[in-house]
PDB file of N, CA and C in Angstrom:
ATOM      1  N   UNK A 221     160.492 -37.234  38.205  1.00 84.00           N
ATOM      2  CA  UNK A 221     159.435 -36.588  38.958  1.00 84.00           C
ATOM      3  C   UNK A 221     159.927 -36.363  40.391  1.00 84.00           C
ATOM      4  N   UNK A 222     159.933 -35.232  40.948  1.00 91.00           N
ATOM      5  CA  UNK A 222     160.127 -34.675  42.538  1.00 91.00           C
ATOM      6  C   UNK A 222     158.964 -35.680  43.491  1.00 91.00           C
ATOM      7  N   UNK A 223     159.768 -35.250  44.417  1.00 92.00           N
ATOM      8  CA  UNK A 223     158.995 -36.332  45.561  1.00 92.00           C
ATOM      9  C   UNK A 223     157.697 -35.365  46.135  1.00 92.00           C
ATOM     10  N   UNK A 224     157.768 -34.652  45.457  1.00 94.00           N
ATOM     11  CA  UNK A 224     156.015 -33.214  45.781  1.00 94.00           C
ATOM     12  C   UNK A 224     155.164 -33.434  44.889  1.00 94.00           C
ATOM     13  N   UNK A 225     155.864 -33.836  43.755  1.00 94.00           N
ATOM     14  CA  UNK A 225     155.002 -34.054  42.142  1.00 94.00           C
ATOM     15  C   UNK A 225     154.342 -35.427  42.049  1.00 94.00           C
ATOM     16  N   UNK A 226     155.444 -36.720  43.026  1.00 93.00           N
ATOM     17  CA  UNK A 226     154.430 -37.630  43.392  1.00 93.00           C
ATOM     18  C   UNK A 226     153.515 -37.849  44.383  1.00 93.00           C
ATOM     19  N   UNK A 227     153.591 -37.137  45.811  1.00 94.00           N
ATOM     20  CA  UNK A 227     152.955 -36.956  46.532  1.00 94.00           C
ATOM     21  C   UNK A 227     151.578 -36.151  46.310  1.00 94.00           C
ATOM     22  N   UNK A 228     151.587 -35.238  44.998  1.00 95.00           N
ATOM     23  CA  UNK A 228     150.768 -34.893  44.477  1.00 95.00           C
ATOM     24  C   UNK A 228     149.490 -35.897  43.387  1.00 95.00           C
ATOM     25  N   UNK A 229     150.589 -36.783  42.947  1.00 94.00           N
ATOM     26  CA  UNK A 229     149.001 -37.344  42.195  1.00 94.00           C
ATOM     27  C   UNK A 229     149.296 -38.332  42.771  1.00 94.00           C
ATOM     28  N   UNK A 230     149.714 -38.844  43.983  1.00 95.00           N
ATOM     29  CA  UNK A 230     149.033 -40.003  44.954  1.00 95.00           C
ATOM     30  C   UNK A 230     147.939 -39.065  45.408  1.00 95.00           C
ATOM     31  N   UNK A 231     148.196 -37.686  46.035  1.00 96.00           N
ATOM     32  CA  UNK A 231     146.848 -37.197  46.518  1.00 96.00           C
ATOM     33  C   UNK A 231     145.482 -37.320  45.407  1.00 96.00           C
ATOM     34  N   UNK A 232     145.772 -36.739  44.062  1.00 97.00           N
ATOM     35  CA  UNK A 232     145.046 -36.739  43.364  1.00 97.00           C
ATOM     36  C   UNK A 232     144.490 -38.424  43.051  1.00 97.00           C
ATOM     37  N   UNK A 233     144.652 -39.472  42.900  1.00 96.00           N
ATOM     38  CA  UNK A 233     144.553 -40.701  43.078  1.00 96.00           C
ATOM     39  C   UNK A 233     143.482 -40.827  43.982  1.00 96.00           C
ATOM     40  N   UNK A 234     144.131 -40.738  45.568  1.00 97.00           N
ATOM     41  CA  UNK A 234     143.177 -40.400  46.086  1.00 97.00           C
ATOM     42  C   UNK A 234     141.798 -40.092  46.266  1.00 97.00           C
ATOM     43  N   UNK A 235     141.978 -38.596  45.904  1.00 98.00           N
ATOM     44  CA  UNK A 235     140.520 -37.739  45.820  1.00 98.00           C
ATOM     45  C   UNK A 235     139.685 -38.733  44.461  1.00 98.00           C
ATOM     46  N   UNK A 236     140.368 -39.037  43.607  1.00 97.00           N
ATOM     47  CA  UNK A 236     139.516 -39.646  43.015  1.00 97.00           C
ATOM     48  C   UNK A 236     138.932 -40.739  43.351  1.00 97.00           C
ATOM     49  N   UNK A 237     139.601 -41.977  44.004  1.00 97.00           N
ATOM     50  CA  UNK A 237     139.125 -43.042  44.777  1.00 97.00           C
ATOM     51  C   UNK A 237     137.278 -42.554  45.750  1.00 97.00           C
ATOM     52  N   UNK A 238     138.310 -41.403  46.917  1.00 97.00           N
ATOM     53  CA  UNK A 238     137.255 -41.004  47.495  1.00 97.00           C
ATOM     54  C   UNK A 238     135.765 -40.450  46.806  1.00 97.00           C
ATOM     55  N   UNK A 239     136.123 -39.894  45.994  1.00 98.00           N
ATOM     56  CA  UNK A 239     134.826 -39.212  44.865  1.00 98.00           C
ATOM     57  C   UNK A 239     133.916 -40.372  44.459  1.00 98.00           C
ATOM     58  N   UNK A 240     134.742 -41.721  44.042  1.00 98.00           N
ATOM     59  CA  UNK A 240     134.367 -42.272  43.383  1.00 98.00           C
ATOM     60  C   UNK A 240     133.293 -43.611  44.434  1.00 98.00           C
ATOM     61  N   UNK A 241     133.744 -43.777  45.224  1.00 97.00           N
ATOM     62  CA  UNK A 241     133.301 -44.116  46.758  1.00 97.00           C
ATOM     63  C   UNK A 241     132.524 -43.324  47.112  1.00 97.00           C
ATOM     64  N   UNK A 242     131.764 -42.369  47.426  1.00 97.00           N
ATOM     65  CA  UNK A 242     131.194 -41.547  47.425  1.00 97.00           C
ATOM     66  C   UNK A 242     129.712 -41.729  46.249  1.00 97.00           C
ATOM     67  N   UNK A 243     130.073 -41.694  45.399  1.00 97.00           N
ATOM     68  CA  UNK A 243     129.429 -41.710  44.199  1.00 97.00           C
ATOM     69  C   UNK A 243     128.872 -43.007  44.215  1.00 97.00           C
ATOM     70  N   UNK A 244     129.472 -43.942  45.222  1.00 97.00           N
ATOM     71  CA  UNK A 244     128.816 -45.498  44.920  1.00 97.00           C
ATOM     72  C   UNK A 244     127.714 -45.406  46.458  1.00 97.00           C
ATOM     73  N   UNK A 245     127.918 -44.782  47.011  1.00 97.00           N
ATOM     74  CA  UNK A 245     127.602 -44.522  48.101  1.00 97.00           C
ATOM     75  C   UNK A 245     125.870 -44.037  48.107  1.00 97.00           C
ATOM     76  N   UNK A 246     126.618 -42.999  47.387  1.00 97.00           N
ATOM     77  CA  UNK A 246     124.899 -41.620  46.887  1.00 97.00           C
ATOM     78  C   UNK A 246     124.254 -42.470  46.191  1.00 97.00           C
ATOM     79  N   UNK A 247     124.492 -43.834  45.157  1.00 97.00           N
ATOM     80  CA  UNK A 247     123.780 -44.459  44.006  1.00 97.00           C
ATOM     81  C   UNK A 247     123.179 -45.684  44.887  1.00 97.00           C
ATOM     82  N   UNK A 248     123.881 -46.004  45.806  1.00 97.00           N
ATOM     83  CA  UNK A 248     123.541 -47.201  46.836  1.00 97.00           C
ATOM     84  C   UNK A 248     122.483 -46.537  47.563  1.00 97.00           C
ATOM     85  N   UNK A 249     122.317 -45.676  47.984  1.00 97.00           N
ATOM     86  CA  UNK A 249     121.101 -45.007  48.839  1.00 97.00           C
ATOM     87  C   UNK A 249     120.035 -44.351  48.060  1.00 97.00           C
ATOM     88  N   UNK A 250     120.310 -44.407  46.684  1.00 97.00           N
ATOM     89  CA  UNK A 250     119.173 -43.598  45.994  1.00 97.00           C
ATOM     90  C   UNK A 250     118.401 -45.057  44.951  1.00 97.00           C
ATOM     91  N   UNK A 251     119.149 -46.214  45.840  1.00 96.00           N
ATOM     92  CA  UNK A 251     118.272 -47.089  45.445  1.00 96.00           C
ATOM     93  C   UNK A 251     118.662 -47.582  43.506  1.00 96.00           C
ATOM     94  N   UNK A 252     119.800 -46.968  43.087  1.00 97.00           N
ATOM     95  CA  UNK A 252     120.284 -46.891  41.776  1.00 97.00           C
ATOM     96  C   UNK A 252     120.568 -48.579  41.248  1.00 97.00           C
ATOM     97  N   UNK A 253     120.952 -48.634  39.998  1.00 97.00           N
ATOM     98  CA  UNK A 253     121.613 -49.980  39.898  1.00 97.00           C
ATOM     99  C   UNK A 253     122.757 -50.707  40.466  1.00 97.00           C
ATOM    100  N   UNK A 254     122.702 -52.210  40.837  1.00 96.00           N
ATOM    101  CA  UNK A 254     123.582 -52.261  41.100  1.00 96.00           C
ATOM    102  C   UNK A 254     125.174 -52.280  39.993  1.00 96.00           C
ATOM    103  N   UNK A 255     124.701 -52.308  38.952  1.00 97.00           N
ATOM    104  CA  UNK A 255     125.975 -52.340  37.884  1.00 97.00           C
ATOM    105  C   UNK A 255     126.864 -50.985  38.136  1.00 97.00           C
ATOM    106  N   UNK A 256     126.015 -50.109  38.516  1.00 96.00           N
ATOM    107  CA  UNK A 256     126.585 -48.654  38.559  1.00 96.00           C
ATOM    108  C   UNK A 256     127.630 -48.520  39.859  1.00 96.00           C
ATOM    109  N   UNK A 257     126.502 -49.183  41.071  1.00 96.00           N
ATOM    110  CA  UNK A 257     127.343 -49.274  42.466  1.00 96.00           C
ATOM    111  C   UNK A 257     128.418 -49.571  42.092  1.00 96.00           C
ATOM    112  N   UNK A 258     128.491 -50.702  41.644  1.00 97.00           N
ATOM    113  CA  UNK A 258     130.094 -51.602  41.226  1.00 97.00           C
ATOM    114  C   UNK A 258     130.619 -51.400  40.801  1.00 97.00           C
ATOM    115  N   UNK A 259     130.509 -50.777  39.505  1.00 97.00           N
ATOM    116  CA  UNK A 259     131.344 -49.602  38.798  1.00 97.00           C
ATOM    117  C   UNK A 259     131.939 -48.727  39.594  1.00 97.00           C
ATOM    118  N   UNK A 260     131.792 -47.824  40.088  1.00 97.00           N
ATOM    119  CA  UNK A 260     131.888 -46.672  41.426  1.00 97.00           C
ATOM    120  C   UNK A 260     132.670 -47.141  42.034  1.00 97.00           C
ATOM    121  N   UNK A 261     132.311 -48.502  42.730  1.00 96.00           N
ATOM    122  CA  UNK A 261     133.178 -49.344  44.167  1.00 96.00           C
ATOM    123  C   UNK A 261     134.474 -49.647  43.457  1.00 96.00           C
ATOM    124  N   UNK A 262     134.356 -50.211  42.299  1.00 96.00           N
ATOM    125  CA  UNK A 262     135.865 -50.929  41.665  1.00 96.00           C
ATOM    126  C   UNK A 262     136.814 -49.580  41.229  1.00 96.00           C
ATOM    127  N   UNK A 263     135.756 -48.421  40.837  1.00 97.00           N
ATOM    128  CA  UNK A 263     137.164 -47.387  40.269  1.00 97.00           C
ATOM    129  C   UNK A 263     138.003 -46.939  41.323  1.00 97.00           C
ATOM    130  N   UNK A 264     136.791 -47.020  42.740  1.00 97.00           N
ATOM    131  CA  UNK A 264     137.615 -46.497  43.956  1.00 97.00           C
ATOM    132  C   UNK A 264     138.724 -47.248  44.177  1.00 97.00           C
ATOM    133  N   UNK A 265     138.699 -48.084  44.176  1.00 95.00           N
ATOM    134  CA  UNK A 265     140.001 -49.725  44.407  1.00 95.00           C
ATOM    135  C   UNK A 265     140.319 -49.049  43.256  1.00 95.00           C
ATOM    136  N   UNK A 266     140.321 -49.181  42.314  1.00 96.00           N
ATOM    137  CA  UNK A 266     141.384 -48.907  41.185  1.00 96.00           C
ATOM    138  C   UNK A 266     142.296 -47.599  41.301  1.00 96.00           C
ATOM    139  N   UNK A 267     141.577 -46.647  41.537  1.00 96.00           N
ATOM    140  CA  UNK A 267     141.977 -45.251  41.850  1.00 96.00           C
ATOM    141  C   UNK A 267     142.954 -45.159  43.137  1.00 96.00           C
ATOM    142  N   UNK A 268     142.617 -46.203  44.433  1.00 95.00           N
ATOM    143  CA  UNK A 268     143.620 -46.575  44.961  1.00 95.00           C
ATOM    144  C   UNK A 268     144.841 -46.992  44.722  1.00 95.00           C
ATOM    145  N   UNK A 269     144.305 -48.075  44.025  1.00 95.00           N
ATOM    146  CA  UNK A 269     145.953 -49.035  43.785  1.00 95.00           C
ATOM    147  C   UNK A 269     146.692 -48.361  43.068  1.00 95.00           C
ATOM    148  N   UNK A 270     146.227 -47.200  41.750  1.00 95.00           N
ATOM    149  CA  UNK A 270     147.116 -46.253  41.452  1.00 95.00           C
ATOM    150  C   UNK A 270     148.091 -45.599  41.966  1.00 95.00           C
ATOM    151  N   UNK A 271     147.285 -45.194  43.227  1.00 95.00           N
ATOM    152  CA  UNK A 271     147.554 -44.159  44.378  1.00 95.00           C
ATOM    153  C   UNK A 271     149.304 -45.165  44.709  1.00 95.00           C
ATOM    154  N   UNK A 272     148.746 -46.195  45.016  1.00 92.00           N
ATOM    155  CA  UNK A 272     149.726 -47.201  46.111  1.00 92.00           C
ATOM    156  C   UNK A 272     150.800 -47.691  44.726  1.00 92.00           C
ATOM    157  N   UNK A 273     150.642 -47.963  43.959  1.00 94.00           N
ATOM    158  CA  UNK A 273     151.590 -48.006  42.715  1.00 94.00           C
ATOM    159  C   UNK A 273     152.418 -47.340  42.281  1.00 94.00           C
ATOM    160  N   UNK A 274     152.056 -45.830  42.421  1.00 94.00           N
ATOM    161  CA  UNK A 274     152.616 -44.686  42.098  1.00 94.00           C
ATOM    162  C   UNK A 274     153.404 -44.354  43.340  1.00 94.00           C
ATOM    163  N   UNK A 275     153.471 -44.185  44.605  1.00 92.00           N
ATOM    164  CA  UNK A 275     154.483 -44.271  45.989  1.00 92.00           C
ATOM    165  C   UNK A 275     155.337 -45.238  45.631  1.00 92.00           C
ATOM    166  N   UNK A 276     155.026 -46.235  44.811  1.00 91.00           N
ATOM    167  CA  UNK A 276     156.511 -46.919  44.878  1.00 91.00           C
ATOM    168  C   UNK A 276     157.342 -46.996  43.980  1.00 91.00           C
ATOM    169  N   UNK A 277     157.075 -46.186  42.945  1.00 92.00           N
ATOM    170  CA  UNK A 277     157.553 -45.417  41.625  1.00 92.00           C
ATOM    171  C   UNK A 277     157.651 -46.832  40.683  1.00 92.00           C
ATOM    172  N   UNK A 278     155.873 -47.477  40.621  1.00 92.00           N
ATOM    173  CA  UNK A 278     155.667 -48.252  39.549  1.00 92.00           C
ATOM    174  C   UNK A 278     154.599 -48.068  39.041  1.00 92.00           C
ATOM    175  N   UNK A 279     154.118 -47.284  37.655  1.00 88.00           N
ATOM    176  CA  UNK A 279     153.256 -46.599  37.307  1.00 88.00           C
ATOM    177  C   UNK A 279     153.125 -47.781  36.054  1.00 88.00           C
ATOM    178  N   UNK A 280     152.035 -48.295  35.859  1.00 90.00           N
ATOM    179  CA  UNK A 280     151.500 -49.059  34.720  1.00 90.00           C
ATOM    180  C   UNK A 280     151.651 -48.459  33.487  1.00 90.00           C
ATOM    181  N   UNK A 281     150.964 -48.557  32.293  1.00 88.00           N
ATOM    182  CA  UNK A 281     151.061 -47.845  31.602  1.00 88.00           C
ATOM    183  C   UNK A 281     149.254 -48.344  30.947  1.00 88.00           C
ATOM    184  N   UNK A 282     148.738 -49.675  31.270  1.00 94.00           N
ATOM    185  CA  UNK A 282     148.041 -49.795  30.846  1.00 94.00           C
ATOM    186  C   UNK A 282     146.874 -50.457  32.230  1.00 94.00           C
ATOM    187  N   UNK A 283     145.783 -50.783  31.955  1.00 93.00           N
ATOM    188  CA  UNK A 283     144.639 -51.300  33.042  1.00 93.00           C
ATOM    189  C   UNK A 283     145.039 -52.494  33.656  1.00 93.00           C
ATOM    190  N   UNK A 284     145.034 -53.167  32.776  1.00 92.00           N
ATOM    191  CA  UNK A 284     145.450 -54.326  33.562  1.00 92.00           C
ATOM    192  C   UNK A 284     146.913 -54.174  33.975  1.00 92.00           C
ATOM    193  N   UNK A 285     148.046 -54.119  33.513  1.00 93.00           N
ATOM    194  CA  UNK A 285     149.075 -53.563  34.589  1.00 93.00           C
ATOM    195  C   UNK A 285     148.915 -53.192  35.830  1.00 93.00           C
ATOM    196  N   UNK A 286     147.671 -51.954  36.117  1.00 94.00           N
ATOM    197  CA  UNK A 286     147.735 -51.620  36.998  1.00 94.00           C
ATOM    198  C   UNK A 286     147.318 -53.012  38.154  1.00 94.00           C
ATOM    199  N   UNK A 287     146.273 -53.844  37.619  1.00 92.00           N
ATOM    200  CA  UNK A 287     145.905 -54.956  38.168  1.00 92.00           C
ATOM    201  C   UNK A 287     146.971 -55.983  38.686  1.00 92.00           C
ATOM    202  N   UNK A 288     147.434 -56.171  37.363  1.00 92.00           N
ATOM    203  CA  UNK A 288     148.499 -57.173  37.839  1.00 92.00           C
ATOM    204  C   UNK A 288     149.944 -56.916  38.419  1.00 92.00           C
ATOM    205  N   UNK A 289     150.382 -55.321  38.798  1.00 92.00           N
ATOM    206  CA  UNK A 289     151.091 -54.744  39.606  1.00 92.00           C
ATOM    207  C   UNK A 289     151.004 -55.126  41.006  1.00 92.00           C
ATOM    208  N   UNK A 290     149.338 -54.676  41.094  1.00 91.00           N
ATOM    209  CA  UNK A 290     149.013 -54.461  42.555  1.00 91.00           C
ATOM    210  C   UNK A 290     148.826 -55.656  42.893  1.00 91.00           C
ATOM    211  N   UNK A 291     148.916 -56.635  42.300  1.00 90.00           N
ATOM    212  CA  UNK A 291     148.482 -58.354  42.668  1.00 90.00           C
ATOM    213  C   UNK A 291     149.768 -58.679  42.845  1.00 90.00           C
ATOM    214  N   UNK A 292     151.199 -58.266  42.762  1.00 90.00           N
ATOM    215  CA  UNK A 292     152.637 -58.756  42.662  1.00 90.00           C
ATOM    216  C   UNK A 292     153.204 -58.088  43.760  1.00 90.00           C
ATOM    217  N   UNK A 293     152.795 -56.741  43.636  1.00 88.00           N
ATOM    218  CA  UNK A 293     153.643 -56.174  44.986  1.00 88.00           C
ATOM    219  C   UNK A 293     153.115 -55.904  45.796  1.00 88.00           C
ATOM    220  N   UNK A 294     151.526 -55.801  46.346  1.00 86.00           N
ATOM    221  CA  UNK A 294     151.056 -55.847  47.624  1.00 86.00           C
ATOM    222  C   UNK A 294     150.128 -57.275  47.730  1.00 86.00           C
ATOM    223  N   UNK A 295     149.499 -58.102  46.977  1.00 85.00           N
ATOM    224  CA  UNK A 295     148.904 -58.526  47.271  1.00 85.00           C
ATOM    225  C   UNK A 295     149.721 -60.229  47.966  1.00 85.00           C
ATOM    226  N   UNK A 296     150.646 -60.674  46.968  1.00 86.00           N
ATOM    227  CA  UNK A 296     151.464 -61.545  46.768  1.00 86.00           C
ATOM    228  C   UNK A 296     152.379 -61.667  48.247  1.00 86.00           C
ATOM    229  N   UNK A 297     153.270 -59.966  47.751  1.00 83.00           N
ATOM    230  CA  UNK A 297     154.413 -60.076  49.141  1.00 83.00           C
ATOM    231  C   UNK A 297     153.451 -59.704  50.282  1.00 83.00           C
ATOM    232  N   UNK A 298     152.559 -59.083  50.510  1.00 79.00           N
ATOM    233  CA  UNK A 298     151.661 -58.600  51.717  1.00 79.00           C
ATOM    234  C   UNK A 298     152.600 -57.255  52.434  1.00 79.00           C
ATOM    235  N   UNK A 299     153.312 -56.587  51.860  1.00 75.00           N
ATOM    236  CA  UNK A 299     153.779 -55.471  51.915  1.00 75.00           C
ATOM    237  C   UNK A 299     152.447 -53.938  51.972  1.00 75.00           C
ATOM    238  N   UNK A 300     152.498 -53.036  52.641  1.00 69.00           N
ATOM    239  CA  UNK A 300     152.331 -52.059  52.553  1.00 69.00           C
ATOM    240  C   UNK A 300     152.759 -50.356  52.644  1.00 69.00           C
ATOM    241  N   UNK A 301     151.984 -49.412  52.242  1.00 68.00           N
ATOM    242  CA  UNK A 301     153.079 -48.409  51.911  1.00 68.00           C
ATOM    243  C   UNK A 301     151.633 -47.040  52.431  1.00 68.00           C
ATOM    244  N   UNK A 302     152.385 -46.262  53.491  1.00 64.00           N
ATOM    245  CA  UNK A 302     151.660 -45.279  53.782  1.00 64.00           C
ATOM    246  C   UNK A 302     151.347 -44.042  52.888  1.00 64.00           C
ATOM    247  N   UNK A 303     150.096 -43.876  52.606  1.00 60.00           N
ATOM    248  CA  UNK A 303     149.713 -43.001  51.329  1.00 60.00           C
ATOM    249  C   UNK A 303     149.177 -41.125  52.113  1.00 60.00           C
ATOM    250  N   UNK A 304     148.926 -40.934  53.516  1.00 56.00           N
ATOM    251  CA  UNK A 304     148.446 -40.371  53.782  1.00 56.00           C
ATOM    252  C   UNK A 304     147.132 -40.107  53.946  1.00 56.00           C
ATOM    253  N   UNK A 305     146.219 -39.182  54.388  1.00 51.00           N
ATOM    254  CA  UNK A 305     145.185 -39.414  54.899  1.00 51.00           C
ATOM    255  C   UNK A 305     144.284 -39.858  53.847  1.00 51.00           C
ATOM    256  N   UNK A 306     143.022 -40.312  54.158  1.00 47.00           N
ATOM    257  CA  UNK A 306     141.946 -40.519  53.158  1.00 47.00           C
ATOM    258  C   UNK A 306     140.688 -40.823  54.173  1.00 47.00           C
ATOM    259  N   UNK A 307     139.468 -40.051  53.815  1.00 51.00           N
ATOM    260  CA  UNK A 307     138.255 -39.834  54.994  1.00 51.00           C
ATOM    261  C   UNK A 307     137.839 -41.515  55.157  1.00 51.00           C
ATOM    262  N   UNK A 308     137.723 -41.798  56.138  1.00 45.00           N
ATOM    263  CA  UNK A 308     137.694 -43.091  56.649  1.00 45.00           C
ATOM    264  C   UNK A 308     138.230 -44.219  56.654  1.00 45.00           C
ATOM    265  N   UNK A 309     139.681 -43.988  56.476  1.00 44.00           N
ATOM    266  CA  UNK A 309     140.807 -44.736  56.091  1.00 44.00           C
ATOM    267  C   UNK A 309     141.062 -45.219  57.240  1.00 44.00           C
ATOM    268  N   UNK A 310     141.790 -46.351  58.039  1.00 38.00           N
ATOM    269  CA  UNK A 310     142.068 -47.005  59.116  1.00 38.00           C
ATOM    270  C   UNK A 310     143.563 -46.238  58.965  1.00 38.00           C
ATOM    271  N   UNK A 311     143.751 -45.790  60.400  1.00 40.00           N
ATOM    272  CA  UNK A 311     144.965 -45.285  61.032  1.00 40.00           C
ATOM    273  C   UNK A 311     146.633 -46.499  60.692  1.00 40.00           C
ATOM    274  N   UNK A 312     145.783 -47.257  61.172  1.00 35.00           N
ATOM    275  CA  UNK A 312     146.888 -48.737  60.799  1.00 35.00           C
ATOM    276  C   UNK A 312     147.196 -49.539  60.108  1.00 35.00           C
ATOM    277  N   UNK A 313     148.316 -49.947  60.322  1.00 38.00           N
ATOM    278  CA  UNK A 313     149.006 -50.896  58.438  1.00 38.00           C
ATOM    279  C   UNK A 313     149.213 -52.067  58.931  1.00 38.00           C
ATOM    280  N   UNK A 314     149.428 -53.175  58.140  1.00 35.00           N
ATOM    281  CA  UNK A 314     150.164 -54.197  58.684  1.00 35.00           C
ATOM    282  C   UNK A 314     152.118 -54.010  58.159  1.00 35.00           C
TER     283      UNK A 314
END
């Protein structure tokens, strides 16, 4: 995969995170369930860590992979990896 083709579905990753954040957002203010909120909130994190998995050219293959990826190489080493913008994303990394 070209380094445009991954920069591409980190974006797409992304937009989905954001959508999905969003969506927990609109269900949180319309007074919805909370099972649904949480649903919404976790795909966004999930849809992230994709995002951040995929920049470092380690793509799961299955769900929990993706879990226990993101628990080994960012959570463990405390490493991070710049993904580009995302609407209300903090400017700064550690």
């Amino acid at each position: 995969m070209s380094r445009e083709e991954i920069q591409a579905l980190v974006n797409y990753r992304l937009e989905q995170a954001q959508t999905a954040l969003e969506d927990g957002k609109f269900l949180l203010e319309g007074g919805r369930s909370l099972q649904s909120i949480v649903n919404r909130t976790y795909y966004a994190m999930f849809y992230a860590a994709l995002a951040l998995l995929q920049k470092i050219g380690k793509v799961p293959s299955k769900h929990t992979g993706v879990i226990s990826l993101f628990d080994t190489e960012f959570v463990v080493k405390g490493s991070t990896v710049r993904l580009g913008s995302c609407k209300g994303a903090p400017e700064t990394h550690r």
